[in-house]
């Protein structure tokens, strides 16, 4: 891929040497973790292709869009409504933050005890290795946890196109009003960026596009309820990760194609693992590309992952936006209601998430829950304790894992996970 796209990367301002070393690590990780899996659905070939061209073809498409005057908006959180970007003829891409980069440089801006996700966002900027970030005309940060909130103050000194969205922390009427007013403010900012006024029709159409891609993932999730399960957790996670930066219509079509294939597999009782393999629900912090460490350990230790209670998973995609509104006000209200239901651990109290994890564990026939918390992530690590208690009261075993993007704890994690899976058997 390197030679074909070098001039494009240079024009975007990437550091070619640093970028090549990132691509090397990414390529090797993908080969070792993804391509070594057995009995994958043929439809995953599309996602293998997307990953092989993740900094190539997709970036070329975005650069072409920019040449035609379309704006690119980068986002770090599932609270940034893609519907509003699309309605103003802009493209929204998720900025992944799933790998360590330029750590020494990063620690000149952030204390060492900052979560890996935030450090990664800085590392990709300081190392000049993310073409999505460099292609973005606007980057949206949000006031979620304290780490992110304060980090954006420094990140804003490294880029001149950072827009910060204020988010509520409680599920009250006043908080919902805040979210609505922030979405109104975001709508104005996007209209200013693109020079395009959002209309009822364009917003309604955008709601339809985003609902369609979420619905495709709902269909995929339903199929994972079968035993034997027809697709690995790693592959399903990949579809959830690609959701954030692929072309929406092409993504939707590709997921449906896989689902058609999985339905045939289910009819033929063909699983990716044998029937009665221990089934795990993952819950916790989001896993952005190329953060595949924990699922890889779980699925090479005799279990299969059947669901992700995560923003890169069901927490991020389970709700659709009402599309029945006929006025701008009704449509903006529908968008607000849809996102206000996301039960991120930054909310207090957050009983909805407790209930949802239990509901998912039952619906997917999970034998146990692995709670994944990033080191130094207070919201998820703190919430993990009452969550574990609540699950155990319902006889759902739970293992709390705290880790980061490094590989130093691989052996220790594997030992703990193998013991947990043994206990489930
Ligand atoms: S976990 Fe919270 S802060 Fe992180 S992406 Fe999800 S909603 Fe946003
Ligand atoms: S993982 Fe936790 S600490 Fe890190 S950005 Fe997300 S909510 Fe904040």
PDB file of C-alpha atoms in Angstrom, residues 40-170:
ATOM      1  CA  UNK A  40     -14.565 -17.363   9.187  1.00  0.00           C
ATOM      2  CA  UNK A  41     -17.625 -16.339   7.160  1.00  0.00           C
ATOM      3  CA  UNK A  42     -16.659 -15.539   3.578  1.00  0.00           C
ATOM      4  CA  UNK A  43     -18.319 -12.145   3.938  1.00  0.00           C
ATOM      5  CA  UNK A  44     -15.541 -11.137   6.327  1.00  0.00           C
ATOM      6  CA  UNK A  45     -13.409 -10.832   3.190  1.00  0.00           C
ATOM      7  CA  UNK A  46     -14.948  -7.383   2.780  1.00  0.00           C
ATOM      8  CA  UNK A  47     -13.735  -6.313   6.222  1.00  0.00           C
ATOM      9  CA  UNK A  48     -10.286  -7.835   5.600  1.00  0.00           C
ATOM     10  CA  UNK A  49     -10.135  -5.661   2.500  1.00  0.00           C
ATOM     11  CA  UNK A  50     -11.305  -2.577   4.407  1.00  0.00           C
ATOM     12  CA  UNK A  51      -8.624  -3.171   7.022  1.00  0.00           C
ATOM     13  CA  UNK A  52      -5.905  -3.709   4.421  1.00  0.00           C
ATOM     14  CA  UNK A  53      -6.889  -0.347   2.917  1.00  0.00           C
ATOM     15  CA  UNK A  54      -7.735   1.425   6.156  1.00  0.00           C
ATOM     16  CA  UNK A  55      -5.194   4.201   5.558  1.00  0.00           C
ATOM     17  CA  UNK A  56      -5.318   3.804   1.766  1.00  0.00           C
ATOM     18  CA  UNK A  57      -8.480   3.513  -0.261  1.00  0.00           C
ATOM     19  CA  UNK A  58     -10.843   4.901   2.391  1.00  0.00           C
ATOM     20  CA  UNK A  59      -8.604   7.946   2.879  1.00  0.00           C
ATOM     21  CA  UNK A  60      -8.445   8.380  -0.894  1.00  0.00           C
ATOM     22  CA  UNK A  61     -12.247   8.442  -0.909  1.00  0.00           C
ATOM     23  CA  UNK A  62     -12.298  11.075   1.825  1.00  0.00           C
ATOM     24  CA  UNK A  63      -9.710  13.180   0.002  1.00  0.00           C
ATOM     25  CA  UNK A  64     -11.840  12.946  -3.161  1.00  0.00           C
ATOM     26  CA  UNK A  65     -14.903  14.027  -1.162  1.00  0.00           C
ATOM     27  CA  UNK A  66     -12.939  17.000   0.164  1.00  0.00           C
ATOM     28  CA  UNK A  67     -11.918  17.997  -3.353  1.00  0.00           C
ATOM     29  CA  UNK A  68     -15.585  18.094  -4.242  1.00  0.00           C
ATOM     30  CA  UNK A  69     -16.236  20.426  -1.327  1.00  0.00           C
ATOM     31  CA  UNK A  70     -17.572  17.904   1.203  1.00  0.00           C
ATOM     32  CA  UNK A  71     -16.356  18.392   4.778  1.00  0.00           C
ATOM     33  CA  UNK A  72     -14.988  15.653   7.037  1.00  0.00           C
ATOM     34  CA  UNK A  73     -15.769  15.667  10.752  1.00  0.00           C
ATOM     35  CA  UNK A  74     -13.794  13.511  13.185  1.00  0.00           C
ATOM     36  CA  UNK A  75     -15.293  12.388  16.484  1.00  0.00           C
ATOM     37  CA  UNK A  76     -14.040  10.693  19.657  1.00  0.00           C
ATOM     38  CA  UNK A  77     -17.378   9.681  21.158  1.00  0.00           C
ATOM     39  CA  UNK A  78     -20.701   8.082  20.229  1.00  0.00           C
ATOM     40  CA  UNK A  79     -22.545  11.160  21.522  1.00  0.00           C
ATOM     41  CA  UNK A  80     -21.663  13.090  18.364  1.00  0.00           C
ATOM     42  CA  UNK A  81     -24.707  12.652  16.084  1.00  0.00           C
ATOM     43  CA  UNK A  82     -23.739  11.379  12.647  1.00  0.00           C
ATOM     44  CA  UNK A  83     -27.253  12.324  11.488  1.00  0.00           C
ATOM     45  CA  UNK A  84     -26.472  16.045  11.816  1.00  0.00           C
ATOM     46  CA  UNK A  85     -23.180  15.731   9.907  1.00  0.00           C
ATOM     47  CA  UNK A  86     -24.776  13.741   7.075  1.00  0.00           C
ATOM     48  CA  UNK A  87     -27.719  16.142   6.827  1.00  0.00           C
ATOM     49  CA  UNK A  88     -25.259  18.949   6.040  1.00  0.00           C
ATOM     50  CA  UNK A  89     -23.549  16.799   3.406  1.00  0.00           C
ATOM     51  CA  UNK A  90     -20.530  16.146   5.658  1.00  0.00           C
ATOM     52  CA  UNK A  91     -18.921  12.793   6.480  1.00  0.00           C
ATOM     53  CA  UNK A  92     -18.432  11.752  10.106  1.00  0.00           C
ATOM     54  CA  UNK A  93     -15.541   9.438  10.962  1.00  0.00           C
ATOM     55  CA  UNK A  94     -14.649   7.959  14.322  1.00  0.00           C
ATOM     56  CA  UNK A  95     -11.098   8.652  15.459  1.00  0.00           C
ATOM     57  CA  UNK A  96     -10.027   5.333  16.819  1.00  0.00           C
ATOM     58  CA  UNK A  97      -7.466   5.887  19.615  1.00  0.00           C
ATOM     59  CA  UNK A  98      -6.876   2.159  20.057  1.00  0.00           C
ATOM     60  CA  UNK A  99      -3.066   1.993  20.108  1.00  0.00           C
ATOM     61  CA  UNK A 100      -0.168   3.561  21.992  1.00  0.00           C
ATOM     62  CA  UNK A 101       1.944   5.958  19.981  1.00  0.00           C
ATOM     63  CA  UNK A 102       4.649   8.537  20.781  1.00  0.00           C
ATOM     64  CA  UNK A 103       4.170   7.884  24.515  1.00  0.00           C
ATOM     65  CA  UNK A 104       7.178   9.943  25.556  1.00  0.00           C
ATOM     66  CA  UNK A 105       5.856  12.978  23.718  1.00  0.00           C
ATOM     67  CA  UNK A 106       2.352  12.365  25.086  1.00  0.00           C
ATOM     68  CA  UNK A 107       3.579  12.422  28.663  1.00  0.00           C
ATOM     69  CA  UNK A 108       4.775  15.984  28.138  1.00  0.00           C
ATOM     70  CA  UNK A 109       1.075  16.882  27.899  1.00  0.00           C
ATOM     71  CA  UNK A 110      -0.679  14.331  30.085  1.00  0.00           C
ATOM     72  CA  UNK A 111       0.096  12.723  33.426  1.00  0.00           C
ATOM     73  CA  UNK A 112       1.236   9.124  33.224  1.00  0.00           C
ATOM     74  CA  UNK A 113      -1.922   7.943  35.000  1.00  0.00           C
ATOM     75  CA  UNK A 114      -4.236   8.919  32.133  1.00  0.00           C
ATOM     76  CA  UNK A 115      -6.251   6.201  30.372  1.00  0.00           C
ATOM     77  CA  UNK A 116      -4.748   4.666  27.211  1.00  0.00           C
ATOM     78  CA  UNK A 117      -7.592   5.937  25.047  1.00  0.00           C
ATOM     79  CA  UNK A 118      -6.871   9.586  25.799  1.00  0.00           C
ATOM     80  CA  UNK A 119      -3.115   9.052  25.515  1.00  0.00           C
ATOM     81  CA  UNK A 120      -3.638   7.396  22.159  1.00  0.00           C
ATOM     82  CA  UNK A 121      -5.620  10.383  20.827  1.00  0.00           C
ATOM     83  CA  UNK A 122      -2.649  12.602  21.716  1.00  0.00           C
ATOM     84  CA  UNK A 123      -0.103  10.108  20.407  1.00  0.00           C
ATOM     85  CA  UNK A 124      -1.768   9.952  16.993  1.00  0.00           C
ATOM     86  CA  UNK A 125      -1.760  13.746  16.772  1.00  0.00           C
ATOM     87  CA  UNK A 126       1.769  14.270  18.072  1.00  0.00           C
ATOM     88  CA  UNK A 127       3.170  11.384  16.010  1.00  0.00           C
ATOM     89  CA  UNK A 128       1.335  12.638  12.871  1.00  0.00           C
ATOM     90  CA  UNK A 129       0.218   9.136  11.997  1.00  0.00           C
ATOM     91  CA  UNK A 130      -3.569   9.304  11.659  1.00  0.00           C
ATOM     92  CA  UNK A 131      -4.803  10.251   8.160  1.00  0.00           C
ATOM     93  CA  UNK A 132      -8.427  10.461   9.424  1.00  0.00           C
ATOM     94  CA  UNK A 133      -7.448  13.057  12.001  1.00  0.00           C
ATOM     95  CA  UNK A 134      -5.386  15.018   9.482  1.00  0.00           C
ATOM     96  CA  UNK A 135      -8.135  14.852   6.847  1.00  0.00           C
ATOM     97  CA  UNK A 136     -10.751  16.184   9.269  1.00  0.00           C
ATOM     98  CA  UNK A 137     -11.984  19.743   8.784  1.00  0.00           C
ATOM     99  CA  UNK A 138     -13.489  19.709  12.262  1.00  0.00           C
ATOM    100  CA  UNK A 139     -12.638  17.477  15.235  1.00  0.00           C
ATOM    101  CA  UNK A 140     -15.301  17.105  17.905  1.00  0.00           C
ATOM    102  CA  UNK A 141     -14.347  16.446  21.496  1.00  0.00           C
ATOM    103  CA  UNK A 142     -16.883  16.143  24.318  1.00  0.00           C
ATOM    104  CA  UNK A 143     -17.052  16.765  28.035  1.00  0.00           C
ATOM    105  CA  UNK A 144     -17.603  13.233  29.219  1.00  0.00           C
ATOM    106  CA  UNK A 145     -15.131  11.986  31.840  1.00  0.00           C
ATOM    107  CA  UNK A 146     -12.771  14.382  33.641  1.00  0.00           C
ATOM    108  CA  UNK A 147      -9.794  12.924  31.752  1.00  0.00           C
ATOM    109  CA  UNK A 148     -11.230  13.776  28.353  1.00  0.00           C
ATOM    110  CA  UNK A 149     -12.613  17.104  29.490  1.00  0.00           C
ATOM    111  CA  UNK A 150      -9.236  18.387  30.691  1.00  0.00           C
ATOM    112  CA  UNK A 151      -7.283  16.679  27.906  1.00  0.00           C
ATOM    113  CA  UNK A 152      -9.196  18.624  25.239  1.00  0.00           C
ATOM    114  CA  UNK A 153      -7.862  21.833  26.745  1.00  0.00           C
ATOM    115  CA  UNK A 154      -4.352  20.666  25.778  1.00  0.00           C
ATOM    116  CA  UNK A 155      -5.399  18.954  22.550  1.00  0.00           C
ATOM    117  CA  UNK A 156      -6.862  22.293  21.453  1.00  0.00           C
ATOM    118  CA  UNK A 157      -3.350  23.735  21.535  1.00  0.00           C
ATOM    119  CA  UNK A 158      -2.236  21.117  18.996  1.00  0.00           C
ATOM    120  CA  UNK A 159      -5.007  21.706  16.445  1.00  0.00           C
ATOM    121  CA  UNK A 160      -7.039  24.702  15.415  1.00  0.00           C
ATOM    122  CA  UNK A 161     -10.194  22.836  14.425  1.00  0.00           C
ATOM    123  CA  UNK A 162     -11.237  21.301  17.756  1.00  0.00           C
ATOM    124  CA  UNK A 163     -14.876  21.834  18.723  1.00  0.00           C
ATOM    125  CA  UNK A 164     -15.895  20.831  22.244  1.00  0.00           C
ATOM    126  CA  UNK A 165     -19.404  19.637  22.971  1.00  0.00           C
ATOM    127  CA  UNK A 166     -20.761  19.893  26.509  1.00  0.00           C
ATOM    128  CA  UNK A 167     -22.563  16.756  27.689  1.00  0.00           C
ATOM    129  CA  UNK A 168     -24.883  16.170  30.647  1.00  0.00           C
ATOM    130  CA  UNK A 169     -23.969  13.756  33.426  1.00  0.00           C
ATOM    131  CA  UNK A 170     -27.394  13.006  34.887  1.00  0.00           C
TER     132      UNK A 170
END
